[in-house]
Tab-separated table of C-alpha atoms in Angstrom:
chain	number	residue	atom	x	y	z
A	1	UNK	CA	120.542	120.736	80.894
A	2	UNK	CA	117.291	121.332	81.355
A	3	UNK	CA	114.572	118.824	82.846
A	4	UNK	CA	112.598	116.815	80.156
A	5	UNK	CA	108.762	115.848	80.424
A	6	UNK	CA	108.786	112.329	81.870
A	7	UNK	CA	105.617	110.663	81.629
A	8	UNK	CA	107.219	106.827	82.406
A	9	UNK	CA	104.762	104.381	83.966
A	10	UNK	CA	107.741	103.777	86.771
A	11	UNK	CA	110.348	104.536	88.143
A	12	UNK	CA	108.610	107.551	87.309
A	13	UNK	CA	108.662	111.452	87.804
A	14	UNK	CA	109.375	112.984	91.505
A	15	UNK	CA	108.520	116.120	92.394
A	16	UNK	CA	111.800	118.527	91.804
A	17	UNK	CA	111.520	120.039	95.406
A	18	UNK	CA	112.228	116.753	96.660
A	19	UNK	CA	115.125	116.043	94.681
A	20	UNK	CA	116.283	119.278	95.386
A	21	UNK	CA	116.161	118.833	98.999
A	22	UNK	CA	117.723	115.149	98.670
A	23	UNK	CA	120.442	116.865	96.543
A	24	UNK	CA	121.114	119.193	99.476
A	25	UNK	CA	121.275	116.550	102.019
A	26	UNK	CA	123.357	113.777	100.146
A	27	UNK	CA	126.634	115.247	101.677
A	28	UNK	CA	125.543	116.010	104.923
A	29	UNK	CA	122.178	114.965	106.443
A	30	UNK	CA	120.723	117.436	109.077
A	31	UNK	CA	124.357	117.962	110.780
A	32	UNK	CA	124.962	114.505	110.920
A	33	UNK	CA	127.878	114.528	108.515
A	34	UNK	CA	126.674	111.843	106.292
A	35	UNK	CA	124.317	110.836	103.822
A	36	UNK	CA	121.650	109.076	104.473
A	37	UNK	CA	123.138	106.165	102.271
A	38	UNK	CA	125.801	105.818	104.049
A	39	UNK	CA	123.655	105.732	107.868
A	40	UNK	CA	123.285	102.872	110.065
A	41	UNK	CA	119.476	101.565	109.818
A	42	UNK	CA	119.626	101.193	113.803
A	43	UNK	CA	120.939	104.877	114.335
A	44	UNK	CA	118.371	107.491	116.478
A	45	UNK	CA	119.009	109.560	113.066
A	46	UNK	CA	117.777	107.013	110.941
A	47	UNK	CA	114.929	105.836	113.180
A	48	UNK	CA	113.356	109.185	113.376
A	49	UNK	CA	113.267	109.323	109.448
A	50	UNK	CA	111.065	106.090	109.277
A	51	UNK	CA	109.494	106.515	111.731
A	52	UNK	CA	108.713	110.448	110.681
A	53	UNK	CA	107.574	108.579	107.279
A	54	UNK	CA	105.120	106.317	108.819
A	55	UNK	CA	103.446	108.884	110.768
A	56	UNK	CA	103.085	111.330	108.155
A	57	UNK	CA	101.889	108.388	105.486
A	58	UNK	CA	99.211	107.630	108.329
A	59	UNK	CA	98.688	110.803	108.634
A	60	UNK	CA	97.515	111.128	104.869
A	61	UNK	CA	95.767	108.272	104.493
A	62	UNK	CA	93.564	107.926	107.970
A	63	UNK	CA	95.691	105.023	108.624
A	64	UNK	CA	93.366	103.112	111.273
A	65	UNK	CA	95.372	102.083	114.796
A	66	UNK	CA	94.508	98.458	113.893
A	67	UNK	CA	96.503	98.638	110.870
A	68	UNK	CA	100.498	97.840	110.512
A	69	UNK	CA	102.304	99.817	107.879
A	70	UNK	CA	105.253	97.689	106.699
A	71	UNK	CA	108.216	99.060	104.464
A	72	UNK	CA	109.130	96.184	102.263
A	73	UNK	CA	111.241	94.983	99.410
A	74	UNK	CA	111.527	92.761	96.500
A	75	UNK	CA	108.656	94.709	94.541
A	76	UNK	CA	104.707	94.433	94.612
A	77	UNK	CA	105.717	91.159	92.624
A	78	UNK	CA	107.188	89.850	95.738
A	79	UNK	CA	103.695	90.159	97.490
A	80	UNK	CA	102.029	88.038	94.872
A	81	UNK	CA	103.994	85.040	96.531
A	82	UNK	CA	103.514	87.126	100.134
A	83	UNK	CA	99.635	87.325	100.504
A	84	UNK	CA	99.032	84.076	99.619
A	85	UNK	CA	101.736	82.312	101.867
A	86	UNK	CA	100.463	84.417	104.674
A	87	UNK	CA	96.683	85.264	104.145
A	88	UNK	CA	95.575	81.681	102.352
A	89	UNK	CA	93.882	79.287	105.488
A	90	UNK	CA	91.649	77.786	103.235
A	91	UNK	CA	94.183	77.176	100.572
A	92	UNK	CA	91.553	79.558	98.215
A	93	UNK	CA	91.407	82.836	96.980
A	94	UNK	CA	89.784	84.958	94.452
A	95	UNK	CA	91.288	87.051	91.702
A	96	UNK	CA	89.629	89.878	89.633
A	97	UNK	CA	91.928	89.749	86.166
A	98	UNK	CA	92.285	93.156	85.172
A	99	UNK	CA	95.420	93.256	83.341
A	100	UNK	CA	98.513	92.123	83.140
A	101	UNK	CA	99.583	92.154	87.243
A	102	UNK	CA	96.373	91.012	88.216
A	103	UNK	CA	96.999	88.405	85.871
A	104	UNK	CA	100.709	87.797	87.427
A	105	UNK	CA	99.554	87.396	90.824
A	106	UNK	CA	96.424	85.203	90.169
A	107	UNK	CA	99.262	82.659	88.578
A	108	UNK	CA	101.435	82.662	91.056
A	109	UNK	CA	98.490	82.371	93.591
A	110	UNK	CA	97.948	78.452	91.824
A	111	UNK	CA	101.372	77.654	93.253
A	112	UNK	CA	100.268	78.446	96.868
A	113	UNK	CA	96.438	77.006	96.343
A	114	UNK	CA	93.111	77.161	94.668
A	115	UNK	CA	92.733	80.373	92.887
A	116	UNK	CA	89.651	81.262	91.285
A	117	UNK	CA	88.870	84.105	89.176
A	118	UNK	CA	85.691	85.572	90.155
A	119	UNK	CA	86.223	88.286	86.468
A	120	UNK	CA	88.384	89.290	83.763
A	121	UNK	CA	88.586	92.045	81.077
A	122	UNK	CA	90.727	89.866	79.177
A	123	UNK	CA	88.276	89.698	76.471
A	124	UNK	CA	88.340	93.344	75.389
A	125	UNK	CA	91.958	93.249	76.208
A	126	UNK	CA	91.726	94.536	79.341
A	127	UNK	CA	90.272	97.954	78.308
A	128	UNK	CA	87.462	98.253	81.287
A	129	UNK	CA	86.508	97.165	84.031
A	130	UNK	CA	84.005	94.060	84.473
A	131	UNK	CA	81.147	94.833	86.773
A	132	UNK	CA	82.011	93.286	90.194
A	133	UNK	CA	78.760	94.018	92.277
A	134	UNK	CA	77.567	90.837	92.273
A	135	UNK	CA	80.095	88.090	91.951
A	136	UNK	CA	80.240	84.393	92.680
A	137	UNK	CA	82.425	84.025	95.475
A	138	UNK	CA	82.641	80.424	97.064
A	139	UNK	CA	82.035	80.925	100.862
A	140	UNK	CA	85.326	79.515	101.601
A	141	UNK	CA	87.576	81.757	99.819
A	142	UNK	CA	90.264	83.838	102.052
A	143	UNK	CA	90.214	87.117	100.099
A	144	UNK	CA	89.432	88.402	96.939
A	145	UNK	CA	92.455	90.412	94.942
A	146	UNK	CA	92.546	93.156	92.803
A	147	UNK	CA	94.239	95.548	90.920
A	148	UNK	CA	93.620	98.619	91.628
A	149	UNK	CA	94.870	100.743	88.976
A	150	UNK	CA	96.260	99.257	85.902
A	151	UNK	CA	98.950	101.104	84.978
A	152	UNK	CA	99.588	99.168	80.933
A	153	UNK	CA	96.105	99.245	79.961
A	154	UNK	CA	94.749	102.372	81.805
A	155	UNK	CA	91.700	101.269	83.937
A	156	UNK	CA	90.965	101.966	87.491
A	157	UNK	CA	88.344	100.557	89.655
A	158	UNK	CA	85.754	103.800	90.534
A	159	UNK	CA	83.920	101.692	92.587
A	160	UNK	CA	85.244	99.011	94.949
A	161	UNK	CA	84.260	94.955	94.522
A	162	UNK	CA	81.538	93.893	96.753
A	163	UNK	CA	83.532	91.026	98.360
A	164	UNK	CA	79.917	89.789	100.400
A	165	UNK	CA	82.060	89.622	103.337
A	166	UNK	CA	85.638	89.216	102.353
A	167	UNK	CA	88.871	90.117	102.913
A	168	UNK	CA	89.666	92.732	99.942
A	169	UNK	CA	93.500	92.232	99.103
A	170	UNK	CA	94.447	95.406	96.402
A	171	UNK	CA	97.533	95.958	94.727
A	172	UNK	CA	97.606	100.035	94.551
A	173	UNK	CA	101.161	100.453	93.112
A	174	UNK	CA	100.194	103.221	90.441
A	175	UNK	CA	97.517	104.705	92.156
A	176	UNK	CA	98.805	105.339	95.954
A	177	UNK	CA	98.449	108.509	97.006
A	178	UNK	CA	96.335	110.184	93.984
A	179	UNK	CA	93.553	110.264	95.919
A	180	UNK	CA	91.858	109.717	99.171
A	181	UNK	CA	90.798	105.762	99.822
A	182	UNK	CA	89.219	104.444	102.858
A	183	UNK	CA	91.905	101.927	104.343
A	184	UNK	CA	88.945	99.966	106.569
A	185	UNK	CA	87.229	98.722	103.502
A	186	UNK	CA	90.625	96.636	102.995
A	187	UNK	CA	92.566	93.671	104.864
A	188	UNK	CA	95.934	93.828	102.819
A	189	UNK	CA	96.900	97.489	100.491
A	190	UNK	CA	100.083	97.389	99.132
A	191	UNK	CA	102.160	99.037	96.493
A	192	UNK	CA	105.282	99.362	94.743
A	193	UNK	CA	106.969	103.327	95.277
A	194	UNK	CA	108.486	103.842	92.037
A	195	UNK	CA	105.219	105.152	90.006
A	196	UNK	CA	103.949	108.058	92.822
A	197	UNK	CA	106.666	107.870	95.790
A	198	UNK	CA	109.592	107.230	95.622
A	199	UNK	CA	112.440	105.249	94.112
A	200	UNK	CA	112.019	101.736	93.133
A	201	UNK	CA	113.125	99.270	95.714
A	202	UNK	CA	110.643	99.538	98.113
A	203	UNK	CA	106.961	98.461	98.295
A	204	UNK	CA	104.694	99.833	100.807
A	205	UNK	CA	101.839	97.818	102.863
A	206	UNK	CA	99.233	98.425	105.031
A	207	UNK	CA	98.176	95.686	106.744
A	208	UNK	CA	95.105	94.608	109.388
A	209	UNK	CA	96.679	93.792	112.668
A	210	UNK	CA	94.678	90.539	113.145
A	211	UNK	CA	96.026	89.434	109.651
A	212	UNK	CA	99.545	89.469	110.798
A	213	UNK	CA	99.750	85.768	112.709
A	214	UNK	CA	102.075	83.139	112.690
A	215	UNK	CA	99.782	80.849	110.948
A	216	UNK	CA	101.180	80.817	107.767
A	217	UNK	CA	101.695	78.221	104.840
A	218	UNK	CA	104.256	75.784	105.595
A	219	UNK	CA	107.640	76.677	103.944
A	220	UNK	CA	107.353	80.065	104.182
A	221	UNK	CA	110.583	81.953	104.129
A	222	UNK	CA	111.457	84.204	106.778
A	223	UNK	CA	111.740	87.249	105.390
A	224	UNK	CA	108.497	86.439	103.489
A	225	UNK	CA	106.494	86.463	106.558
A	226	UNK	CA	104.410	89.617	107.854
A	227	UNK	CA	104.959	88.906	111.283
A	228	UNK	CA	108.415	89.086	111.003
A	229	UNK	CA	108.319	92.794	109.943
A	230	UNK	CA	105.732	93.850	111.862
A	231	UNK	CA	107.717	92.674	115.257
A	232	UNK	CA	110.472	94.576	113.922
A	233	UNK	CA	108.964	97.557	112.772
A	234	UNK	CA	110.322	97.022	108.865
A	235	UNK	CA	113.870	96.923	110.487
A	236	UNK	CA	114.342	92.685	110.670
A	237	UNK	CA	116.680	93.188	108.134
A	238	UNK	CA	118.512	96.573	106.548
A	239	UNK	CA	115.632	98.225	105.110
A	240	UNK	CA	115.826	99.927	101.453
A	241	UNK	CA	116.803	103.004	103.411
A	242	UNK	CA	117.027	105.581	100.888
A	243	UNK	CA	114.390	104.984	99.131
A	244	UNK	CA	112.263	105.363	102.536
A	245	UNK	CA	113.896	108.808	103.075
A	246	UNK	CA	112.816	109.919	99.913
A	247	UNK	CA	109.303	108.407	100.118
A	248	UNK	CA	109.106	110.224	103.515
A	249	UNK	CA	110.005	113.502	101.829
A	250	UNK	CA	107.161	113.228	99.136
A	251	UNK	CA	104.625	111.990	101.575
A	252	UNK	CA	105.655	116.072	103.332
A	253	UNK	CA	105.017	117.253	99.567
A	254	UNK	CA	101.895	115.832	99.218
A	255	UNK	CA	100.697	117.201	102.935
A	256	UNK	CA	102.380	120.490	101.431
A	257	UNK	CA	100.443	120.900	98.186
A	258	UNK	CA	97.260	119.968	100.552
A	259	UNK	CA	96.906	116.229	101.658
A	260	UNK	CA	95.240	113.415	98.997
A	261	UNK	CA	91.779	115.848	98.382
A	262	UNK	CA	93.452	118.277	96.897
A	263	UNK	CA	96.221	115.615	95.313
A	264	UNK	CA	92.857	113.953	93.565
A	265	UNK	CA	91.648	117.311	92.144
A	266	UNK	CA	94.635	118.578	90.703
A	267	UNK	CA	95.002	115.306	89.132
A	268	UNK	CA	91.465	114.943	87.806
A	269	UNK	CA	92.189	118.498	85.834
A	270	UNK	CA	95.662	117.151	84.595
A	271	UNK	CA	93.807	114.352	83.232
A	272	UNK	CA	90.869	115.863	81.810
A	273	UNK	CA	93.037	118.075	79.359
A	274	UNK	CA	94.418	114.694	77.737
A	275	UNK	CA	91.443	112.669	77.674
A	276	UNK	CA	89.106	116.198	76.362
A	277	UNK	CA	91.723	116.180	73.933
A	278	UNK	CA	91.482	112.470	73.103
A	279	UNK	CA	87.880	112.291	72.733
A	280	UNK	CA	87.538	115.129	69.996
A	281	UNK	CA	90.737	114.324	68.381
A	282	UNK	CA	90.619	113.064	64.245
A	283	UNK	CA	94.023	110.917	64.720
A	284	UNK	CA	94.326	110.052	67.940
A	285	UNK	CA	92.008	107.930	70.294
A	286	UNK	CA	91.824	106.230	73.813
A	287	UNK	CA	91.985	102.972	74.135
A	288	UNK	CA	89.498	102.490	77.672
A	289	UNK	CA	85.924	102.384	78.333
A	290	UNK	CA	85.144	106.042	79.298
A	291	UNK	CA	83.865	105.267	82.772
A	292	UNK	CA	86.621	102.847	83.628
A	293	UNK	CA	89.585	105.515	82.690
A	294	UNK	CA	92.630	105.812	84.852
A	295	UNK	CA	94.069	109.551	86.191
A	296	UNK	CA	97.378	108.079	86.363
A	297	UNK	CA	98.269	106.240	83.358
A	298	UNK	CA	96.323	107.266	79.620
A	299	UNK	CA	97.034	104.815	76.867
A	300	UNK	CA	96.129	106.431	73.568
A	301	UNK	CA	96.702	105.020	69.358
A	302	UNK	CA	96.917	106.179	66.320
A	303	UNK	CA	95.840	102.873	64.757
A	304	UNK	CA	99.347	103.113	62.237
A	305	UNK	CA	102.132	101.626	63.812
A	306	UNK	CA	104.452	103.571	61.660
A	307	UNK	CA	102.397	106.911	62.646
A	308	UNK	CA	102.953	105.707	66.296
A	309	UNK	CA	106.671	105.218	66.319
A	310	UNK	CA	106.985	108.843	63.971
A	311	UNK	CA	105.149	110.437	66.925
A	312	UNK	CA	106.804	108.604	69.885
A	313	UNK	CA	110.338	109.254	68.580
A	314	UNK	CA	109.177	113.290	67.323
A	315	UNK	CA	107.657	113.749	71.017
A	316	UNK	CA	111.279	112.609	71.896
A	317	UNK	CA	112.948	115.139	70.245
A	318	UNK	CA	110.483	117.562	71.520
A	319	UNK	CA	111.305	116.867	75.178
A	320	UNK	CA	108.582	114.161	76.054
A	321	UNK	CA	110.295	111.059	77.739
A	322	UNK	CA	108.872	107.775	77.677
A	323	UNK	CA	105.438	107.989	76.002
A	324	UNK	CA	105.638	104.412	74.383
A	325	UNK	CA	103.599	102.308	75.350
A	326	UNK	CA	104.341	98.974	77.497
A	327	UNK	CA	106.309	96.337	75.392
A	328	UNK	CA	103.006	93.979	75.357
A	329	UNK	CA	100.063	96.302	73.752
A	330	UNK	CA	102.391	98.993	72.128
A	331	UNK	CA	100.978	102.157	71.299
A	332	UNK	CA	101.680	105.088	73.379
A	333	UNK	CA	101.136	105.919	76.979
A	334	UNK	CA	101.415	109.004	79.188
A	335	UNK	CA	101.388	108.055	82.781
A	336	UNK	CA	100.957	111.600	84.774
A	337	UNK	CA	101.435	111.142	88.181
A	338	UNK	CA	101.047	113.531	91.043
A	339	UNK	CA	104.673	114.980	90.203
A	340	UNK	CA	103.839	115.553	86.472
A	341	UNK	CA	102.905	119.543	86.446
A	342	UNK	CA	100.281	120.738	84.750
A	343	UNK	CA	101.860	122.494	82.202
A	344	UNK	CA	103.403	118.925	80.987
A	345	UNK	CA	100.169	118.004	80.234
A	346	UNK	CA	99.445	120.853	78.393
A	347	UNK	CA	102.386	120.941	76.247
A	348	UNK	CA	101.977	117.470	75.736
A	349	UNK	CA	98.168	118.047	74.159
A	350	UNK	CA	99.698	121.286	72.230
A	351	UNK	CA	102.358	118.856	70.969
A	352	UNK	CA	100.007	116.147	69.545
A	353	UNK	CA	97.394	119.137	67.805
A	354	UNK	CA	100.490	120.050	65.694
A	355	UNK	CA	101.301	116.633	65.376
A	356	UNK	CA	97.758	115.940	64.346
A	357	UNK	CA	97.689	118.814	62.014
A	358	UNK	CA	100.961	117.806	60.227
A	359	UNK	CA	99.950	114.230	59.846
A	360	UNK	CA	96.248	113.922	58.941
């Protein structure tokens, strides 16, 4: 059996090394005569993987002292309900809706206190990015939340909000790791793995010490509470385990192949052969502003739903995996993270020129 193309928005393609390597380790980790599944979370063996991850993840990203990295679960929809139960003083927050999880967490923000959104894309169906350089943000508000990437509709923001002085909150789930980012220009970054890391099942975030206080809204849950996991160095409760161990392996991949520079440029050429392609193509087109375009995820049309589904289900056959698009805007969608090689991409654009030439 041979290894399709999978360009799925998440759980999404890991690099084969990795899997290799966790393939040769699920018997017998390092001499230890177990998997790592199977290992006590408060072993020394298991303690040196996390904490081996951490460093490393710090390591790529600059990770400031004064930050906390936490190793999480219950899904970057489990922090919509988490930042504002522990970040929201003033009971008021701002929310740049940029798509459909922007949109998610702004709602369940209301539940918590007064959220306000500062911009929205909604009227272009989310297909850019509104200009956010000089907003009206009430003096009072506790942060101001985005999305960074948005991994249905394609955007990405090139150029961060200017929050005039506040806390930035971003959700980076499909964007972590494709590039460098400055962690200091951020209170709260946090993603889900399962689109550039890892497995799903564990959600990564990088948090400013002086955040992390018991001061919370009243009725917070335990386990919902930063503090809690920051005392106990992700291990309050048993952590998603395996999924950490195989983040930690692809954070070594990415150091391997060059550290987040190089990660950024070899994903700026990946994309540039699909969206070249999509620019000059007769049948098929792009569906975001040019400036505002995504590396990870490209959503593209034919405008025919029938041609659409003929091409989806023919790129199937072909040995491309999961290029519909999400369930809410339909169309098609190739997400190509850092694990997608090259030469997917390329076969992917040679594909859709014969397709094109068959079907014009």
């Amino acid at each position: 059996m041979s290894r399709v193309y999978n360009f799925s928005a998440g759980p999404a393609v890991l690099p084969e090394e990795v899997l290799k390597e966790a393939a040769e380790e699920m018997l017998d980790y390092k001499g230890s005569g177990m998997s790592v599944m199977e290992m006590s979370h408060r072993s020394k063996t298991y303690d040196n993987i996390i904490k081996e991850a951490e460093a490393d993840l710090r390591d790529l990203l600059n990770i400031p002292d004064n930050y906390k990295v936490l190793f999480l679960q219950g899904g970057a929809s489990q922090q919509f309900a988490m930042i504002p139960m522990n970040l929201m003083k003033n009971k008021k927050a701002g929310y740049i809706v940029t798509g459909q999880w922007a949109k998610k967490a702004y709602q369940e923000a209301k539940i918590y206190g007064e959220a306000i959104e500062l911009a929205s894309s909604a009227d272009e169906t989310f297909s850019y990015i509104p200009d956010c350089s000089d907003l009206d943000i009430p003096d009072d508000v506790d942060y101001v939340y985005i999305c960074e990437n948005n991994t249905i509709y394609g955007t990405k923001f090139k150029e961060l909000p200017n929050t005039k002085g506040h806390l930035l909150v971003s959700d980076v789930s499909s964007c972590f790791l494709s590039e460098p980012m400055d962690v200091e220009k951020y209170g709260v970054i946090y993603g889900g793995v399962q689109k550039n890391i890892g497995p799903a099942g564990v959600v990564i975030a990088i948090i400013r010490e002086d955040l992390i206080t018991e001061d919370v809204l009243p009725g917070t849950p335990t386990m919902l509470k930063y503090k809690i996991h920051a005392d106990n160095e992700s291990l309050y409760n048993t952590p998603p385990a395996y999924g950490i161990y195989i983040c930690g392996k692809v954070f070594k991949w990415i150091k391997k192949q060059g550290g987040l520079a190089a990660m950024k440029e070899y994903n700026e050429k990946k994309a540039a052969i699909l969206y070249d392609f999509l620019d000059e193509s007769k049948l098929f087109k792009g569906t975001v502003r040019k400036e505002d375009r995504s590396l990870m995820n490209v959503p593209f049309i034919t405008g025919s739903d029938e041609l659409d589904a003929k091409f989806i289900k023919e790129a199937k056959e072909a040995g491309f995996e999961n290029l519909k698009g999400h369930r809410s805007v339909g169309g098609m969608r190739a997400s190509i993270y850092n694990a997608m090689p090259i030469e997917g991409v390329e076969k992917l654009v040679a594909f859709m020129k014969e397709f094109e030439a068959n079907n014009a």
